[in-house]
C-alpha cells in the first residue's frame, strides 16, 4: 500500500528547485514514476512529499552540435531518445540500447534522467554513457555543476546527487575519429535488465590499428557501473589479437564484484564479464579499424 503524501507539481525547473528547498527534509522527485512507484508500493520509500517534474518541457529536449556533441534533457523519455533522428545519425548505439530497454509502454513514460538518478547498477544507459565519456549537469537552488558520469554512480541505488539537487541534463561529447563504441547486455528475459552488461570503446592511433584509448565499462557487475581500469591498461599501444582480448577479458572479470542472487551466481556473472568484454572489445576494434580505413 502506498502511504499518503503531499503532491506538488512544478511548472519550471526553478520552481522545482524552490520546492525541493522548502521540502528537503522529506521529499522525492517523481518523473515517469516507473521506478519510484515500485519502491513506494513495496513500502521501501515513503516520502511525505512528491515533487512532480514530468511536465517540465524545458528539460525535455535532444540537441546536437558538432563541437559540443549531444545534450539530452533529464525529462526526455526513453522512447524520444530511441526515435530521435539526431541520435540515430550521430550515436546509433543509443538507439539500439533504448530498443532493448523494457517495453514501449515503459519507454514512453520512463525518462533518461529518472533512469540515471535511480542509480540502479543494472541500468542500461549508465555503462553506455560512461563509455561515451558522458557528463551530467545537476543543480540546486544556488548553483549548477557538471560531473563525469563515471563519478555519478557511487553505490547500489546511490548517486552523487546531493539531497537538494536535480539532474538537469546528460551531455555526450562528439565521438572522436577512429573510435567505435559497443554495448551488449546478457539477460534471461528479453528487454529486461541485464544479468551483466559491458560497454567498450576503442580509439585507434594514427596507424589505424593500435589502441590509443579505451574504456571498458561493466554494468550489473558491481554496486555501481564502473570502468575496468586494469583491463583497459593492457590495451593501450597494442594491436588487436585474440590472446590479448582473452587476457583483457580475464582481468576485467577479476575486477568485477558482482552479487550472487536468484538470477545468477557471482561466478557466472564473472564469467559473463569475461566473455562480453572480449566480445565487445573485438567488435569495437574491428569497427574502429573500418572507420580508420574510411577516414584514410
Ligand atoms: C517493467 C520495467 C522494465 C524495465 N527494464 C529496464 C531495462 O531493461 N533497462 C533499464 O535500464 N531500465 C529498465 N527499467 C527501468 C526504467 O528505465 C526506469 O524505471 C525509468 O527510466 C525511470 O525513469 P522515471 O522517469 O520513470 O523515473 P522515476 O521512477 O520517476 O524516478 C526514479 C528515481 O529517480 C529520481 N529522479 C527522477 N528524475 C530525477 C531528476 N531529474 N533529478 C533528480 N532525481 C530524479 C526519483 O526521485 C527516483 O528516486 C525498467 C522498468 C520497468 C518498470
mmCIF file of C-alpha atoms and ligand atoms in Angstrom:
data_model
loop_
_atom_site.group_PDB
_atom_site.id
_atom_site.type_symbol
_atom_site.label_atom_id
_atom_site.label_comp_id
_atom_site.label_asym_id
_atom_site.label_seq_id
_atom_site.Cartn_x
_atom_site.Cartn_y
_atom_site.Cartn_z
ATOM 1 C CA UNK A 1 0.000 0.000 0.000
ATOM 2 C CA UNK A 2 1.247 3.489 -0.811
ATOM 3 C CA UNK A 3 1.386 5.889 2.138
ATOM 4 C CA UNK A 4 -0.357 9.261 1.898
ATOM 5 C CA UNK A 5 1.851 12.030 0.554
ATOM 6 C CA UNK A 6 1.610 15.651 -0.451
ATOM 7 C CA UNK A 7 1.716 16.020 -4.257
ATOM 8 C CA UNK A 8 3.329 19.124 -5.756
ATOM 9 C CA UNK A 9 3.668 19.692 -9.482
ATOM 10 C CA UNK A 10 6.443 22.026 -10.645
ATOM 11 C CA UNK A 11 5.913 24.115 -13.791
ATOM 12 C CA UNK A 12 9.562 25.143 -14.212
ATOM 13 C CA UNK A 13 12.956 23.783 -13.140
ATOM 14 C CA UNK A 14 13.376 26.906 -10.985
ATOM 15 C CA UNK A 15 10.094 26.167 -9.226
ATOM 16 C CA UNK A 16 11.113 22.517 -8.747
ATOM 17 C CA UNK A 17 14.352 23.644 -7.083
ATOM 18 C CA UNK A 18 12.432 26.024 -4.823
ATOM 19 C CA UNK A 19 10.004 23.263 -3.831
ATOM 20 C CA UNK A 20 12.963 20.982 -3.096
ATOM 21 C CA UNK A 21 14.467 23.656 -0.866
ATOM 22 C CA UNK A 22 11.157 24.029 1.016
ATOM 23 C CA UNK A 23 10.594 20.272 1.464
ATOM 24 C CA UNK A 24 14.153 18.975 1.599
ATOM 25 C CA UNK A 25 13.617 17.135 4.899
ATOM 26 C CA UNK A 26 11.360 14.509 3.324
ATOM 27 C CA UNK A 27 10.587 14.612 -0.379
ATOM 28 C CA UNK A 28 11.137 12.642 -3.549
ATOM 29 C CA UNK A 29 11.255 13.824 -7.113
ATOM 30 C CA UNK A 30 8.890 11.893 -9.352
ATOM 31 C CA UNK A 31 9.256 11.959 -13.116
ATOM 32 C CA UNK A 32 7.849 8.964 -15.052
ATOM 33 C CA UNK A 33 7.371 7.051 -11.779
ATOM 34 C CA UNK A 34 8.412 3.768 -13.439
ATOM 35 C CA UNK A 35 10.990 3.008 -10.764
ATOM 36 C CA UNK A 36 9.866 5.169 -7.855
ATOM 37 C CA UNK A 37 6.301 3.885 -7.691
ATOM 38 C CA UNK A 38 7.526 0.300 -7.413
ATOM 39 C CA UNK A 39 9.586 1.261 -4.351
ATOM 40 C CA UNK A 40 6.649 3.204 -2.878
ATOM 41 C CA UNK A 41 4.254 0.316 -3.462
ATOM 42 C CA UNK A 42 6.684 -2.023 -1.694
ATOM 43 C CA UNK A 43 6.915 0.422 1.216
ATOM 44 C CA UNK A 44 10.669 0.814 0.714
ATOM 45 C CA UNK A 45 10.261 4.544 0.190
ATOM 46 C CA UNK A 46 7.559 6.639 1.861
ATOM 47 C CA UNK A 47 8.217 10.342 1.271
ATOM 48 C CA UNK A 48 5.995 12.974 2.839
ATOM 49 C CA UNK A 49 6.026 14.922 -0.380
ATOM 50 C CA UNK A 50 6.340 14.130 -4.094
ATOM 51 C CA UNK A 51 7.578 16.847 -6.437
ATOM 52 C CA UNK A 52 6.470 16.036 -9.990
ATOM 53 C CA UNK A 53 8.801 17.191 -12.785
ATOM 54 C CA UNK A 54 7.386 15.062 -15.590
ATOM 55 C CA UNK A 55 5.829 18.042 -17.356
ATOM 56 C CA UNK A 56 8.907 20.259 -17.364
ATOM 57 C CA UNK A 57 9.151 20.807 -21.122
ATOM 58 C CA UNK A 58 12.269 22.926 -20.627
ATOM 59 C CA UNK A 59 14.096 19.687 -19.662
ATOM 60 C CA UNK A 60 12.552 17.658 -22.475
ATOM 61 C CA UNK A 61 14.895 18.077 -25.427
ATOM 62 C CA UNK A 62 17.586 16.494 -27.582
ATOM 63 C CA UNK A 63 20.130 18.784 -29.198
ATOM 64 C CA UNK A 64 23.249 18.091 -31.226
ATOM 65 C CA UNK A 65 26.133 20.358 -32.080
ATOM 66 C CA UNK A 66 29.279 19.224 -33.959
ATOM 67 C CA UNK A 67 31.577 20.832 -31.373
ATOM 68 C CA UNK A 68 29.646 20.157 -28.174
ATOM 69 C CA UNK A 69 28.014 16.856 -29.051
ATOM 70 C CA UNK A 70 24.684 15.636 -27.724
ATOM 71 C CA UNK A 71 22.621 17.161 -24.927
ATOM 72 C CA UNK A 72 19.600 15.327 -23.594
ATOM 73 C CA UNK A 73 17.286 16.985 -21.081
ATOM 74 C CA UNK A 74 16.549 14.915 -17.972
ATOM 75 C CA UNK A 75 12.781 14.584 -18.533
ATOM 76 C CA UNK A 76 13.232 13.233 -22.078
ATOM 77 C CA UNK A 77 11.611 9.803 -22.352
ATOM 78 C CA UNK A 78 13.472 6.678 -23.420
ATOM 79 C CA UNK A 79 11.157 6.472 -26.414
ATOM 80 C CA UNK A 80 12.050 10.011 -27.536
ATOM 81 C CA UNK A 81 15.761 9.099 -27.437
ATOM 82 C CA UNK A 82 15.056 5.860 -29.292
ATOM 83 C CA UNK A 83 13.133 7.569 -32.108
ATOM 84 C CA UNK A 84 15.308 10.684 -32.432
ATOM 85 C CA UNK A 85 16.806 11.100 -35.918
ATOM 86 C CA UNK A 86 19.665 13.133 -34.430
ATOM 87 C CA UNK A 87 20.554 10.314 -32.058
ATOM 88 C CA UNK A 88 20.189 7.738 -34.828
ATOM 89 C CA UNK A 89 22.569 9.696 -37.065
ATOM 90 C CA UNK A 90 25.305 10.534 -34.560
ATOM 91 C CA UNK A 91 25.008 7.900 -31.779
ATOM 92 C CA UNK A 92 23.235 4.865 -33.296
ATOM 93 C CA UNK A 93 24.352 2.732 -30.348
ATOM 94 C CA UNK A 94 21.981 4.705 -28.102
ATOM 95 C CA UNK A 95 19.027 3.790 -30.317
ATOM 96 C CA UNK A 96 19.999 0.131 -30.159
ATOM 97 C CA UNK A 97 20.374 0.339 -26.373
ATOM 98 C CA UNK A 98 16.976 2.010 -25.958
ATOM 99 C CA UNK A 99 15.226 -0.567 -28.148
ATOM 100 C CA UNK A 100 16.251 -3.203 -25.609
ATOM 101 C CA UNK A 101 15.032 -1.365 -22.513
ATOM 102 C CA UNK A 102 11.726 -2.656 -21.130
ATOM 103 C CA UNK A 103 8.544 -2.366 -23.238
ATOM 104 C CA UNK A 104 7.408 0.525 -25.407
ATOM 105 C CA UNK A 105 4.916 1.481 -22.651
ATOM 106 C CA UNK A 106 7.710 1.792 -20.066
ATOM 107 C CA UNK A 107 9.969 3.595 -22.540
ATOM 108 C CA UNK A 108 7.163 6.018 -23.353
ATOM 109 C CA UNK A 109 6.778 7.038 -19.750
ATOM 110 C CA UNK A 110 10.191 6.404 -18.149
ATOM 111 C CA UNK A 111 12.830 9.081 -18.616
ATOM 112 C CA UNK A 112 16.544 9.068 -19.170
ATOM 113 C CA UNK A 113 17.092 11.354 -16.155
ATOM 114 C CA UNK A 114 14.960 9.091 -13.939
ATOM 115 C CA UNK A 115 16.917 6.059 -15.057
ATOM 116 C CA UNK A 116 20.281 7.602 -14.106
ATOM 117 C CA UNK A 117 19.073 9.241 -10.884
ATOM 118 C CA UNK A 118 17.602 5.927 -9.727
ATOM 119 C CA UNK A 119 21.207 4.621 -9.568
ATOM 120 C CA UNK A 120 20.349 1.022 -10.381
ATOM 121 C CA UNK A 121 23.630 -0.859 -11.070
ATOM 122 C CA UNK A 122 21.755 -2.872 -13.717
ATOM 123 C CA UNK A 123 20.517 0.152 -15.684
ATOM 124 C CA UNK A 124 21.471 0.119 -19.371
ATOM 125 C CA UNK A 125 22.245 3.814 -20.045
ATOM 126 C CA UNK A 126 24.902 4.180 -17.305
ATOM 127 C CA UNK A 127 27.631 1.953 -18.818
ATOM 128 C CA UNK A 128 26.940 3.203 -22.355
ATOM 129 C CA UNK A 129 27.120 6.878 -21.358
ATOM 130 C CA UNK A 130 30.349 6.259 -19.417
ATOM 131 C CA UNK A 131 31.874 4.513 -22.449
ATOM 132 C CA UNK A 132 30.862 7.578 -24.479
ATOM 133 C CA UNK A 133 32.622 9.796 -21.911
ATOM 134 C CA UNK A 134 29.338 11.434 -20.871
ATOM 135 C CA UNK A 135 28.685 14.013 -18.178
ATOM 136 C CA UNK A 136 25.651 15.142 -16.225
ATOM 137 C CA UNK A 137 24.596 18.654 -15.311
ATOM 138 C CA UNK A 138 22.919 18.916 -11.920
ATOM 139 C CA UNK A 139 21.708 21.917 -9.910
ATOM 140 C CA UNK A 140 20.354 23.053 -6.596
ATOM 141 C CA UNK A 141 18.701 26.399 -5.898
ATOM 142 C CA UNK A 142 22.060 28.171 -5.622
ATOM 143 C CA UNK A 143 24.299 26.708 -8.335
ATOM 144 C CA UNK A 144 24.839 24.267 -11.199
ATOM 145 C CA UNK A 145 27.667 21.775 -11.525
ATOM 146 C CA UNK A 146 28.745 19.268 -14.146
ATOM 147 C CA UNK A 147 30.395 15.966 -13.383
ATOM 148 C CA UNK A 148 31.546 12.952 -15.418
ATOM 149 C CA UNK A 149 29.084 10.079 -15.336
ATOM 150 C CA UNK A 150 31.809 7.758 -14.108
ATOM 151 C CA UNK A 151 31.795 9.823 -10.876
ATOM 152 C CA UNK A 152 27.995 9.963 -10.694
ATOM 153 C CA UNK A 153 27.321 6.355 -9.656
ATOM 154 C CA UNK A 154 28.512 5.739 -6.100
ATOM 155 C CA UNK A 155 26.911 2.544 -4.764
ATOM 156 C CA UNK A 156 23.724 0.458 -5.003
ATOM 157 C CA UNK A 157 20.968 2.960 -5.805
ATOM 158 C CA UNK A 158 23.223 5.776 -4.614
ATOM 159 C CA UNK A 159 24.416 8.596 -6.853
ATOM 160 C CA UNK A 160 26.454 11.762 -6.393
ATOM 161 C CA UNK A 161 23.239 13.828 -6.425
ATOM 162 C CA UNK A 162 23.081 15.807 -3.199
ATOM 163 C CA UNK A 163 19.850 15.951 -1.171
ATOM 164 C CA UNK A 164 18.732 19.205 -2.757
ATOM 165 C CA UNK A 165 19.894 18.580 -6.337
ATOM 166 C CA UNK A 166 18.001 17.943 -9.547
ATOM 167 C CA UNK A 167 19.504 16.202 -12.552
ATOM 168 C CA UNK A 168 19.081 18.590 -15.477
ATOM 169 C CA UNK A 169 20.945 17.266 -18.498
ATOM 170 C CA UNK A 170 23.109 14.495 -19.940
ATOM 171 C CA UNK A 171 25.989 15.620 -22.161
ATOM 172 C CA UNK A 172 27.784 13.328 -24.604
ATOM 173 C CA UNK A 173 30.824 14.713 -26.455
ATOM 174 C CA UNK A 174 31.263 14.105 -30.188
ATOM 175 C CA UNK A 175 32.723 10.665 -30.868
ATOM 176 C CA UNK A 176 36.447 11.119 -31.736
ATOM 177 C CA UNK A 177 37.714 9.909 -35.110
ATOM 178 C CA UNK A 178 38.816 6.256 -35.412
ATOM 179 C CA UNK A 179 36.572 5.426 -32.463
ATOM 180 C CA UNK A 180 33.906 2.781 -32.073
ATOM 181 C CA UNK A 181 31.684 2.055 -29.084
ATOM 182 C CA UNK A 182 29.794 -1.191 -28.488
ATOM 183 C CA UNK A 183 27.369 -2.491 -25.862
ATOM 184 C CA UNK A 184 25.740 -5.788 -25.062
ATOM 185 C CA UNK A 185 23.661 -6.955 -22.168
ATOM 186 C CA UNK A 186 23.019 -10.533 -21.220
ATOM 187 C CA UNK A 187 19.558 -11.116 -19.849
ATOM 188 C CA UNK A 188 17.271 -14.044 -19.322
ATOM 189 C CA UNK A 189 14.035 -12.220 -20.189
ATOM 190 C CA UNK A 190 14.215 -10.152 -23.369
ATOM 191 C CA UNK A 191 14.220 -6.385 -22.783
ATOM 192 C CA UNK A 192 14.621 -6.855 -19.057
ATOM 193 C CA UNK A 193 17.500 -5.512 -17.032
ATOM 194 C CA UNK A 194 20.815 -7.264 -17.600
ATOM 195 C CA UNK A 195 22.350 -10.039 -15.536
ATOM 196 C CA UNK A 196 25.600 -8.411 -16.698
ATOM 197 C CA UNK A 197 26.361 -5.835 -19.378
ATOM 198 C CA UNK A 198 29.547 -4.486 -20.942
ATOM 199 C CA UNK A 199 30.154 -1.315 -22.941
ATOM 200 C CA UNK A 200 33.501 -0.822 -24.685
ATOM 201 C CA UNK A 201 35.059 1.998 -26.638
ATOM 202 C CA UNK A 202 38.257 1.870 -28.681
ATOM 203 C CA UNK A 203 40.048 4.847 -30.221
ATOM 204 C CA UNK A 204 42.820 3.922 -32.631
ATOM 205 C CA UNK A 205 46.150 5.618 -33.201
ATOM 206 C CA UNK A 206 47.268 7.246 -36.457
ATOM 207 C CA UNK A 207 48.219 3.808 -37.826
ATOM 208 C CA UNK A 208 44.530 2.834 -37.702
ATOM 209 C CA UNK A 209 45.426 -0.391 -35.880
ATOM 210 C CA UNK A 210 46.858 0.274 -32.397
ATOM 211 C CA UNK A 211 44.735 1.186 -29.403
ATOM 212 C CA UNK A 212 45.250 4.807 -28.372
ATOM 213 C CA UNK A 213 42.481 4.980 -25.790
ATOM 214 C CA UNK A 214 39.828 2.670 -24.423
ATOM 215 C CA UNK A 215 37.007 2.430 -21.947
ATOM 216 C CA UNK A 216 35.597 -0.831 -20.657
ATOM 217 C CA UNK A 217 32.510 -0.317 -18.524
ATOM 218 C CA UNK A 218 30.835 -3.094 -16.571
ATOM 219 C CA UNK A 219 27.130 -2.999 -15.713
ATOM 220 C CA UNK A 220 25.396 -5.117 -13.053
ATOM 221 C CA UNK A 221 28.828 -6.428 -12.139
ATOM 222 C CA UNK A 222 29.467 -4.295 -9.044
ATOM 223 C CA UNK A 223 27.486 -1.973 -6.723
ATOM 224 C CA UNK A 224 27.609 0.670 -9.480
ATOM 225 C CA UNK A 225 28.529 0.769 -13.173
ATOM 226 C CA UNK A 226 32.313 1.090 -13.271
ATOM 227 C CA UNK A 227 35.306 1.049 -15.587
ATOM 228 C CA UNK A 228 37.595 -1.982 -15.582
ATOM 229 C CA UNK A 229 40.719 0.154 -15.411
ATOM 230 C CA UNK A 230 43.292 -2.609 -15.010
ATOM 231 C CA UNK A 231 41.929 -4.322 -18.090
ATOM 232 C CA UNK A 232 41.981 -1.014 -20.013
ATOM 233 C CA UNK A 233 45.693 -0.548 -19.214
ATOM 234 C CA UNK A 234 46.564 -3.787 -21.021
ATOM 235 C CA UNK A 235 45.234 -2.434 -24.310
ATOM 236 C CA UNK A 236 46.902 0.938 -24.802
ATOM 237 C CA UNK A 237 49.558 0.843 -27.544
ATOM 238 C CA UNK A 238 48.643 -2.722 -28.566
ATOM 239 C CA UNK A 239 47.265 -4.153 -31.794
ATOM 240 C CA UNK A 240 44.279 -6.465 -31.685
ATOM 241 C CA UNK A 241 44.940 -10.155 -31.253
ATOM 242 C CA UNK A 242 42.912 -12.974 -29.779
ATOM 243 C CA UNK A 243 45.281 -13.721 -26.901
ATOM 244 C CA UNK A 244 45.277 -10.062 -25.839
ATOM 245 C CA UNK A 245 41.452 -9.943 -25.834
ATOM 246 C CA UNK A 246 41.381 -13.172 -23.837
ATOM 247 C CA UNK A 247 43.763 -11.722 -21.225
ATOM 248 C CA UNK A 248 41.781 -8.481 -21.033
ATOM 249 C CA UNK A 249 38.521 -10.411 -20.515
ATOM 250 C CA UNK A 250 40.100 -12.355 -17.654
ATOM 251 C CA UNK A 251 41.439 -9.220 -15.957
ATOM 252 C CA UNK A 252 38.062 -7.439 -16.317
ATOM 253 C CA UNK A 253 36.396 -10.458 -14.754
ATOM 254 C CA UNK A 254 38.763 -10.237 -11.754
ATOM 255 C CA UNK A 255 37.918 -6.535 -11.369
ATOM 256 C CA UNK A 256 34.183 -7.275 -11.286
ATOM 257 C CA UNK A 257 32.497 -7.515 -7.899
ATOM 258 C CA UNK A 258 29.045 -8.898 -8.672
ATOM 259 C CA UNK A 259 26.338 -10.187 -6.356
ATOM 260 C CA UNK A 260 25.171 -13.743 -6.001
ATOM 261 C CA UNK A 261 21.360 -13.781 -6.283
ATOM 262 C CA UNK A 262 18.379 -15.708 -7.639
ATOM 263 C CA UNK A 263 19.157 -14.597 -11.201
ATOM 264 C CA UNK A 264 22.798 -15.729 -11.346
ATOM 265 C CA UNK A 265 25.707 -16.726 -9.149
ATOM 266 C CA UNK A 266 28.705 -14.498 -8.623
ATOM 267 C CA UNK A 267 30.984 -16.823 -10.610
ATOM 268 C CA UNK A 268 28.532 -16.995 -13.521
ATOM 269 C CA UNK A 269 28.398 -13.202 -13.636
ATOM 270 C CA UNK A 270 32.207 -13.020 -13.602
ATOM 271 C CA UNK A 271 32.351 -15.476 -16.482
ATOM 272 C CA UNK A 272 29.846 -13.302 -18.369
ATOM 273 C CA UNK A 273 32.036 -10.242 -17.792
ATOM 274 C CA UNK A 274 34.961 -12.172 -19.260
ATOM 275 C CA UNK A 275 33.041 -13.257 -22.375
ATOM 276 C CA UNK A 276 31.227 -9.962 -23.000
ATOM 277 C CA UNK A 277 34.375 -7.879 -22.505
ATOM 278 C CA UNK A 278 36.259 -9.936 -25.071
ATOM 279 C CA UNK A 279 33.312 -9.826 -27.462
ATOM 280 C CA UNK A 280 32.607 -6.089 -27.133
ATOM 281 C CA UNK A 281 36.274 -5.124 -27.460
ATOM 282 C CA UNK A 282 36.756 -7.300 -30.530
ATOM 283 C CA UNK A 283 33.645 -5.811 -32.124
ATOM 284 C CA UNK A 284 34.624 -2.221 -31.294
ATOM 285 C CA UNK A 285 38.171 -2.748 -32.530
ATOM 286 C CA UNK A 286 37.033 -4.151 -35.888
ATOM 287 C CA UNK A 287 34.555 -1.307 -36.303
ATOM 288 C CA UNK A 288 37.219 1.278 -35.430
ATOM 289 C CA UNK A 289 39.651 -0.243 -37.975
ATOM 290 C CA UNK A 290 36.920 0.006 -40.616
ATOM 291 C CA UNK A 291 36.328 3.658 -39.717
ATOM 292 C CA UNK A 292 40.086 4.371 -39.859
ATOM 293 C CA UNK A 293 40.241 2.891 -43.377
ATOM 294 C CA UNK A 294 37.285 5.047 -44.459
ATOM 295 C CA UNK A 295 38.908 8.166 -42.985
ATOM 296 C CA UNK A 296 42.305 7.475 -44.667
HETATM 297 C C1 LIG B 1 8.942 -3.311 -16.367
HETATM 298 C C2 LIG B 1 10.205 -2.490 -16.349
HETATM 299 C C3 LIG B 1 11.304 -2.921 -17.073
HETATM 300 C C4 LIG B 1 12.476 -2.159 -17.084
HETATM 301 N N1 LIG B 1 13.540 -2.574 -17.840
HETATM 302 C C5 LIG B 1 14.665 -1.832 -17.867
HETATM 303 C C6 LIG B 1 15.785 -2.216 -18.658
HETATM 304 O O1 LIG B 1 15.774 -3.210 -19.366
HETATM 305 N N2 LIG B 1 16.897 -1.403 -18.626
HETATM 306 C C7 LIG B 1 16.952 -0.262 -17.881
HETATM 307 O O2 LIG B 1 17.959 0.436 -17.898
HETATM 308 N N3 LIG B 1 15.895 0.133 -17.138
HETATM 309 C C8 LIG B 1 14.764 -0.622 -17.113
HETATM 310 N N4 LIG B 1 13.721 -0.220 -16.351
HETATM 311 C C9 LIG B 1 13.864 0.988 -15.536
HETATM 312 C C10 LIG B 1 13.367 2.192 -16.295
HETATM 313 O O3 LIG B 1 14.248 2.508 -17.341
HETATM 314 C C11 LIG B 1 13.305 3.307 -15.305
HETATM 315 O O4 LIG B 1 12.292 2.916 -14.449
HETATM 316 C C12 LIG B 1 12.951 4.648 -15.841
HETATM 317 O O5 LIG B 1 13.844 5.104 -16.791
HETATM 318 C C13 LIG B 1 12.969 5.640 -14.689
HETATM 319 O O6 LIG B 1 12.549 6.888 -15.181
HETATM 320 P P1 LIG B 1 11.319 7.608 -14.497
HETATM 321 O O7 LIG B 1 11.196 8.911 -15.164
HETATM 322 O O8 LIG B 1 10.128 6.711 -14.503
HETATM 323 O O9 LIG B 1 11.880 7.791 -13.003
HETATM 324 P P2 LIG B 1 11.084 7.826 -11.629
HETATM 325 O O10 LIG B 1 10.576 6.474 -11.309
HETATM 326 O O11 LIG B 1 10.107 8.940 -11.618
HETATM 327 O O12 LIG B 1 12.295 8.210 -10.655
HETATM 328 C C14 LIG B 1 13.330 7.296 -10.398
HETATM 329 C C15 LIG B 1 14.275 7.882 -9.339
HETATM 330 O O13 LIG B 1 14.979 8.982 -9.883
HETATM 331 C C16 LIG B 1 14.682 10.199 -9.164
HETATM 332 N N5 LIG B 1 14.603 11.236 -10.200
HETATM 333 C C17 LIG B 1 13.872 11.169 -11.354
HETATM 334 N N6 LIG B 1 14.165 12.218 -12.138
HETATM 335 C C18 LIG B 1 15.083 12.969 -11.481
HETATM 336 C C19 LIG B 1 15.785 14.177 -11.786
HETATM 337 N N7 LIG B 1 15.652 14.806 -12.946
HETATM 338 N N8 LIG B 1 16.645 14.667 -10.849
HETATM 339 C C20 LIG B 1 16.832 14.012 -9.671
HETATM 340 N N9 LIG B 1 16.203 12.862 -9.344
HETATM 341 C C21 LIG B 1 15.346 12.346 -10.230
HETATM 342 C C22 LIG B 1 13.416 9.928 -8.394
HETATM 343 O O14 LIG B 1 13.352 10.684 -7.205
HETATM 344 C C23 LIG B 1 13.555 8.445 -8.114
HETATM 345 O O15 LIG B 1 14.403 8.251 -6.999
HETATM 346 C C24 LIG B 1 12.532 -0.953 -16.330
HETATM 347 C C25 LIG B 1 11.409 -0.515 -15.592
HETATM 348 C C26 LIG B 1 10.260 -1.260 -15.611
HETATM 349 C C27 LIG B 1 9.082 -0.767 -14.834
#
